[in-house]
């Protein structure tokens, strides 16, 4: 698993490739929090289009960063093109609080 970070203005885009589970969730959480605070980020986009697996630890990372970004007055979006990831997101209730789109352009 690896992540790529891109900053556009005050938006941090994190592309997650591979699996997001209890082995990688802590590292991602630390990197996201650091970038959000040091770069003055107010909006966050999780690009899950290349994610193949996510467990409850990954859901926890998303929800935790949602709470942080909302406390800063920003917005969080998820880009997902996988039916399996969409199903997991739906089962967890995430689409009720975070906008899930098929493309990054829909988040702008």
Coordinates of N, CA, C and O in Angstrom, one line a residue:
X1 N 0.8 -1.2 0.0 CA 0.0 0.0 0.0 C 0.9 1.2 0.0 O 1.9 1.2 0.7
X2 N 0.5 2.2 -0.8 CA 1.2 3.5 -0.7 C 0.1 4.6 -0.9 O -0.9 4.4 -1.4
X3 N 0.6 5.8 -0.6 CA -0.3 7.0 -0.7 C 0.5 8.1 -1.5 O 1.7 8.2 -1.3
X4 N -0.2 8.8 -2.3 CA 0.4 10.0 -3.0 C -0.4 11.2 -2.5 O -1.7 11.2 -2.5
X5 N 0.3 12.3 -2.2 CA -0.3 13.5 -1.8 C -0.1 14.6 -2.8 O 1.0 14.8 -3.3
X6 N -1.2 15.4 -3.1 CA -1.1 16.6 -3.9 C -1.8 17.7 -3.2 O -2.9 17.4 -2.7
X7 N -1.2 18.9 -3.2 CA -1.9 20.0 -2.6 C -2.3 21.0 -3.7 O -1.4 21.4 -4.5
X8 N -3.5 21.3 -3.8 CA -4.0 22.4 -4.8 C -4.7 23.4 -3.9 O -5.8 23.2 -3.4
X9 N -4.1 24.6 -3.9 CA -4.6 25.7 -3.0 C -4.7 25.2 -1.6 O -3.7 24.8 -1.0
X10 N -5.9 25.2 -1.0 CA -6.0 24.7 0.3 C -6.6 23.3 0.4 O -7.2 23.0 1.5
X11 N -6.5 22.6 -0.7 CA -7.1 21.2 -0.7 C -6.0 20.2 -0.8 O -5.1 20.3 -1.6
X12 N -6.1 19.2 0.1 CA -5.1 18.1 0.1 C -5.8 16.9 -0.6 O -6.9 16.5 -0.1
X13 N -5.2 16.4 -1.6 CA -5.7 15.2 -2.3 C -4.8 14.0 -1.9 O -3.6 14.1 -2.1
X14 N -5.4 13.0 -1.4 CA -4.6 11.8 -1.0 C -5.1 10.6 -1.8 O -6.3 10.3 -1.7
X15 N -4.2 10.1 -2.7 CA -4.6 8.9 -3.5 C -4.0 7.7 -2.8 O -2.8 7.6 -2.5
X16 N -4.9 6.8 -2.4 CA -4.5 5.6 -1.7 C -4.6 4.4 -2.7 O -5.6 4.1 -3.3
X17 N -3.4 3.7 -2.8 CA -3.2 2.6 -3.7 C -3.0 1.3 -2.9 O -2.1 1.3 -2.0
X18 N -3.8 0.3 -3.2 CA -3.6 -1.0 -2.5 C -4.6 -1.2 -1.4 O -5.8 -1.0 -1.6
X19 N -4.1 -1.5 -0.2 CA -5.0 -1.8 0.9 C -4.8 -0.8 2.0 O -3.7 -0.3 2.3
X20 N -5.9 -0.4 2.6 CA -5.9 0.4 3.8 C -6.5 -0.4 5.0 O -7.7 -0.6 5.1
X21 N -5.6 -0.9 5.8 CA -6.0 -1.7 6.9 C -5.3 -1.3 8.2 O -4.6 -0.3 8.2
X22 N -5.4 -2.1 9.2 CA -4.8 -1.8 10.5 C -3.2 -1.7 10.4 O -2.6 -1.0 11.3
X23 N -2.6 -2.3 9.4 CA -1.2 -2.2 9.2 C -0.7 -0.8 8.7 O 0.3 -0.3 9.0
X24 N -1.6 -0.2 7.9 CA -1.2 1.1 7.3 C -2.0 2.3 7.7 O -1.6 3.4 7.5
X25 N -3.1 2.1 8.5 CA -3.9 3.2 8.9 C -3.2 4.2 9.8 O -3.4 5.4 9.6
X26 N -2.4 3.8 10.7 CA -1.7 4.7 11.6 C -0.7 5.6 10.8 O -0.7 6.8 11.1
X27 N 0.0 5.0 9.9 CA 0.9 5.8 9.1 C 0.2 6.9 8.3 O 0.6 8.1 8.2
X28 N -0.9 6.5 7.7 CA -1.7 7.4 6.9 C -2.3 8.5 7.8 O -2.2 9.7 7.4
X29 N -2.8 8.2 8.9 CA -3.4 9.1 9.8 C -2.3 10.2 10.2 O -2.6 11.4 10.2
X30 N -1.1 9.7 10.6 CA 0.0 10.6 11.0 C 0.3 11.6 9.9 O 0.5 12.8 10.1
X31 N 0.5 11.0 8.7 CA 0.9 11.9 7.5 C -0.2 12.9 7.2 O 0.1 14.1 6.9
X32 N -1.4 12.5 7.2 CA -2.5 13.4 6.9 C -2.6 14.5 7.9 O -2.7 15.7 7.6
X33 N -2.6 14.2 9.2 CA -2.7 15.2 10.3 C -1.5 16.2 10.1 O -1.7 17.4 10.3
X34 N -0.3 15.7 9.9 CA 0.8 16.6 9.7 C 0.6 17.5 8.6 O 0.9 18.7 8.7
X35 N 0.2 17.0 7.4 CA 0.1 17.9 6.3 C -1.1 18.9 6.5 O -1.0 20.0 6.1
X36 N -2.2 18.4 7.1 CA -3.3 19.3 7.3 C -2.9 20.5 8.2 O -3.2 21.6 7.9
X37 N -2.2 20.2 9.2 CA -1.8 21.3 10.2 C -0.6 22.1 9.6 O -0.7 23.4 9.6
X38 N 0.4 21.5 9.0 CA 1.6 22.3 8.6 C 1.3 23.1 7.3 O 1.9 24.1 7.1
X39 N 0.4 22.6 6.5 CA 0.1 23.2 5.2 C -1.1 24.1 5.2 O -1.4 24.7 4.1
X40 N -1.8 24.2 6.3 CA -3.0 25.0 6.3 C -4.1 24.5 5.5 O -4.8 25.3 4.8
X41 N -4.3 23.2 5.4 CA -5.3 22.6 4.6 C -6.7 22.8 5.2 O -6.9 22.6 6.4
X42 N -7.7 23.1 4.4 CA -9.0 23.2 4.9 C -10.0 22.2 4.2 O -11.1 22.0 4.7
X43 N -9.6 21.7 3.0 CA -10.4 20.7 2.3 C -9.6 19.4 2.1 O -8.4 19.5 1.8
X44 N -10.2 18.3 2.1 CA -9.5 17.0 1.9 C -10.3 16.1 0.9 O -11.5 16.0 1.0
X45 N -9.6 15.5 0.0 CA -10.2 14.6 -1.0 C -9.5 13.2 -0.8 O -8.2 13.2 -0.9
X46 N -10.2 12.2 -0.5 CA -9.7 10.8 -0.5 C -9.9 10.2 -1.8 O -11.1 10.0 -2.2
X47 N -8.9 10.0 -2.6 CA -9.0 9.3 -3.9 C -8.9 7.8 -3.7 O -7.7 7.3 -3.4
X48 N -10.0 7.1 -3.7 CA -9.9 5.6 -3.4 C -10.1 4.8 -4.7 O -10.4 3.6 -4.6
X49 N -9.9 5.4 -5.8 CA -10.1 4.8 -7.1 C -9.2 3.6 -7.3 O -9.5 2.7 -8.1
X50 N -8.0 3.5 -6.6 CA -7.1 2.4 -6.7 C -7.0 1.6 -5.4 O -6.0 0.9 -5.2
X51 N -8.0 1.8 -4.6 CA -8.0 1.0 -3.3 C -8.6 -0.3 -3.6 O -9.7 -0.4 -4.2
X52 N -8.0 -1.4 -3.1 CA -8.5 -2.7 -3.4 C -9.1 -3.4 -2.1 O -9.9 -4.3 -2.2
X53 N -8.8 -2.9 -0.9 CA -9.3 -3.4 0.3 C -9.2 -2.3 1.4 O -8.3 -1.6 1.5
X54 N -10.2 -2.3 2.2 CA -10.2 -1.4 3.4 C -11.0 -2.1 4.5 O -12.1 -2.6 4.3
X55 N -10.4 -2.0 5.7 CA -11.1 -2.5 6.9 C -11.6 -1.4 7.8 O -11.5 -0.2 7.4
X56 N -12.1 -1.7 9.0 CA -12.6 -0.7 9.9 C -11.6 0.4 10.3 O -11.9 1.5 10.6
X57 N -10.3 0.0 10.3 CA -9.2 1.0 10.6 C -9.2 2.1 9.5 O -9.0 3.3 9.8
X58 N -9.4 1.7 8.3 CA -9.5 2.7 7.2 C -10.7 3.6 7.3 O -10.6 4.8 7.1
X59 N -11.8 3.0 7.7 CA -13.0 3.8 7.9 C -12.7 4.8 9.1 O -13.1 6.0 9.0
X60 N -12.0 4.4 10.1 CA -11.7 5.2 11.2 C -10.8 6.4 10.8 O -11.0 7.5 11.3
X61 N -9.9 6.2 9.9 CA -9.0 7.3 9.4 C -9.9 8.3 8.7 O -9.7 9.5 8.9
X62 N -10.8 7.8 7.8 CA -11.6 8.7 7.1 C -12.5 9.6 8.0 O -12.6 10.8 7.9
X63 N -13.2 8.9 8.9 CA -14.1 9.6 9.9 C -13.3 10.6 10.7 O -13.7 11.7 11.0
X64 N -12.2 10.2 11.2 CA -11.3 11.1 12.1 C -10.9 12.3 11.3 O -10.9 13.4 11.9
X65 N -10.5 12.1 10.1 CA -10.0 13.3 9.3 C -11.2 14.2 8.9 O -11.1 15.4 8.8
X66 N -12.4 13.5 8.7 CA -13.6 14.3 8.5 C -13.9 15.2 9.6 O -14.2 16.4 9.4
X67 N -13.8 14.7 10.8 CA -14.1 15.5 12.0 C -13.1 16.7 12.1 O -13.4 17.8 12.5
X68 N -11.8 16.4 11.8 CA -10.8 17.4 11.9 C -11.0 18.5 10.9 O -11.0 19.7 11.2
X69 N -11.3 18.1 9.6 CA -11.5 19.1 8.6 C -12.7 19.9 8.8 O -12.8 21.1 8.6
X70 N -13.8 19.3 9.3 CA -15.0 20.0 9.6 C -14.8 21.0 10.7 O -15.3 22.1 10.7
X71 N -13.9 20.7 11.7 CA -13.6 21.6 12.8 C -12.9 22.8 12.3 O -12.9 23.8 12.9
X72 N -12.2 22.6 11.1 CA -11.5 23.7 10.5 C -12.3 24.5 9.5 O -11.8 25.4 8.8
X73 N -13.6 24.1 9.4 CA -14.5 24.8 8.5 C -14.4 24.3 7.0 O -14.9 25.0 6.1
X74 N -13.8 23.2 6.8 CA -13.6 22.7 5.4 C -14.6 21.6 5.1 O -15.5 21.2 5.8
X75 N -14.3 21.0 3.9 CA -15.1 19.9 3.3 C -14.2 18.7 3.0 O -13.0 18.8 2.7
X76 N -14.9 17.5 3.1 CA -14.2 16.3 2.7 C -15.0 15.6 1.6 O -16.2 15.6 1.6
X77 N -14.3 15.0 0.7 CA -14.9 14.3 -0.4 C -14.1 13.0 -0.6 O -13.0 12.8 -0.2
X78 N -14.9 12.0 -1.2 CA -14.3 10.7 -1.5 C -14.5 10.5 -3.0 O -15.6 10.6 -3.5
X79 N -13.4 10.1 -3.7 CA -13.5 9.7 -5.1 C -13.4 8.2 -5.1 O -12.4 7.6 -4.6
X80 N -14.4 7.5 -5.6 CA -14.4 6.0 -5.6 C -15.0 5.5 -6.9 O -16.1 6.0 -7.3
X81 N -14.3 4.6 -7.6 CA -14.8 4.0 -8.8 C -15.0 2.5 -8.6 O -15.3 1.8 -9.6
X82 N -14.9 2.0 -7.4 CA -15.0 0.5 -7.2 C -16.3 0.2 -6.5 O -16.7 0.8 -5.5
X83 N -17.0 -0.8 -7.1 CA -18.2 -1.2 -6.5 C -18.0 -1.8 -5.1 O -18.8 -1.6 -4.2
X84 N -16.9 -2.5 -4.9 CA -16.6 -3.1 -3.6 C -16.4 -2.0 -2.5 O -16.9 -2.1 -1.4
X85 N -15.6 -1.0 -2.9 CA -15.4 0.1 -2.0 C -16.6 0.9 -1.7 O -17.0 1.2 -0.6
X86 N -17.4 1.1 -2.8 CA -18.7 1.8 -2.6 C -19.6 1.1 -1.6 O -20.3 1.7 -0.8
X87 N -19.6 -0.2 -1.7 CA -20.5 -1.0 -0.9 C -20.0 -0.9 0.6 O -20.8 -0.7 1.5
X88 N -18.7 -1.0 0.8 CA -18.2 -0.8 2.2 C -18.5 0.6 2.7 O -18.9 0.7 3.9
X89 N -18.3 1.6 1.9 CA -18.6 3.0 2.3 C -20.1 3.1 2.7 O -20.5 3.7 3.7
X90 N -20.9 2.5 1.9 CA -22.4 2.6 2.1 C -22.8 1.8 3.4 O -23.6 2.3 4.2
X91 N -22.2 0.6 3.6 CA -22.5 -0.1 4.8 C -22.1 0.6 6.1 O -22.7 0.5 7.1
X92 N -21.0 1.4 6.0 CA -20.5 2.2 7.1 C -21.3 3.5 7.3 O -21.1 4.2 8.3
X93 N -22.1 3.9 6.4 CA -22.9 5.1 6.5 C -22.1 6.4 6.1 O -22.6 7.5 6.2
X94 N -20.9 6.2 5.5 CA -20.1 7.4 5.2 C -20.8 8.3 4.1 O -20.7 9.5 4.2
X95 N -21.5 7.7 3.1 CA -22.1 8.6 2.1 C -23.2 9.6 2.7 O -23.6 10.5 2.1
X96 N -23.6 9.2 3.9 CA -24.6 10.1 4.6 C -24.0 11.4 5.1 O -24.7 12.4 5.3
X97 N -22.6 11.4 5.3 CA -21.9 12.6 5.8 C -20.9 13.1 4.9 O -20.5 14.3 5.0
X98 N -20.3 12.3 4.0 CA -19.3 12.7 3.1 C -19.7 12.5 1.7 O -20.2 11.4 1.4
X99 N -19.5 13.5 0.8 CA -19.9 13.3 -0.6 C -19.0 12.3 -1.3 O -17.8 12.5 -1.2
X100 N -19.5 11.3 -1.9 CA -18.8 10.3 -2.7 C -19.0 10.6 -4.1 O -20.2 10.6 -4.6
X101 N -18.0 10.8 -4.9 CA -18.1 11.0 -6.3 C -17.3 10.0 -7.1 O -16.5 9.2 -6.6
X102 N -17.5 10.0 -8.4 CA -16.7 9.1 -9.3 C -15.5 9.7 -9.9 O -14.6 9.0 -10.4
X103 N -15.4 11.1 -9.9 CA -14.2 11.8 -10.4 C -13.8 12.9 -9.5 O -14.6 13.5 -8.8
X104 N -12.5 13.3 -9.6 CA -12.0 14.4 -8.8 C -12.7 15.7 -9.2 O -13.0 16.6 -8.4
X105 N -13.0 15.9 -10.5 CA -13.7 17.1 -11.0 C -15.0 17.4 -10.3 O -15.4 18.5 -10.2
X106 N -15.7 16.3 -9.9 CA -17.0 16.5 -9.2 C -16.8 17.1 -7.8 O -17.8 17.6 -7.2
X107 N -15.6 17.2 -7.3 CA -15.3 17.7 -5.9 C -15.0 19.2 -6.0 O -15.0 19.8 -4.9
X108 N -14.7 19.7 -7.2 CA -14.3 21.1 -7.3 C -15.5 22.0 -7.2 O -16.6 21.8 -7.6

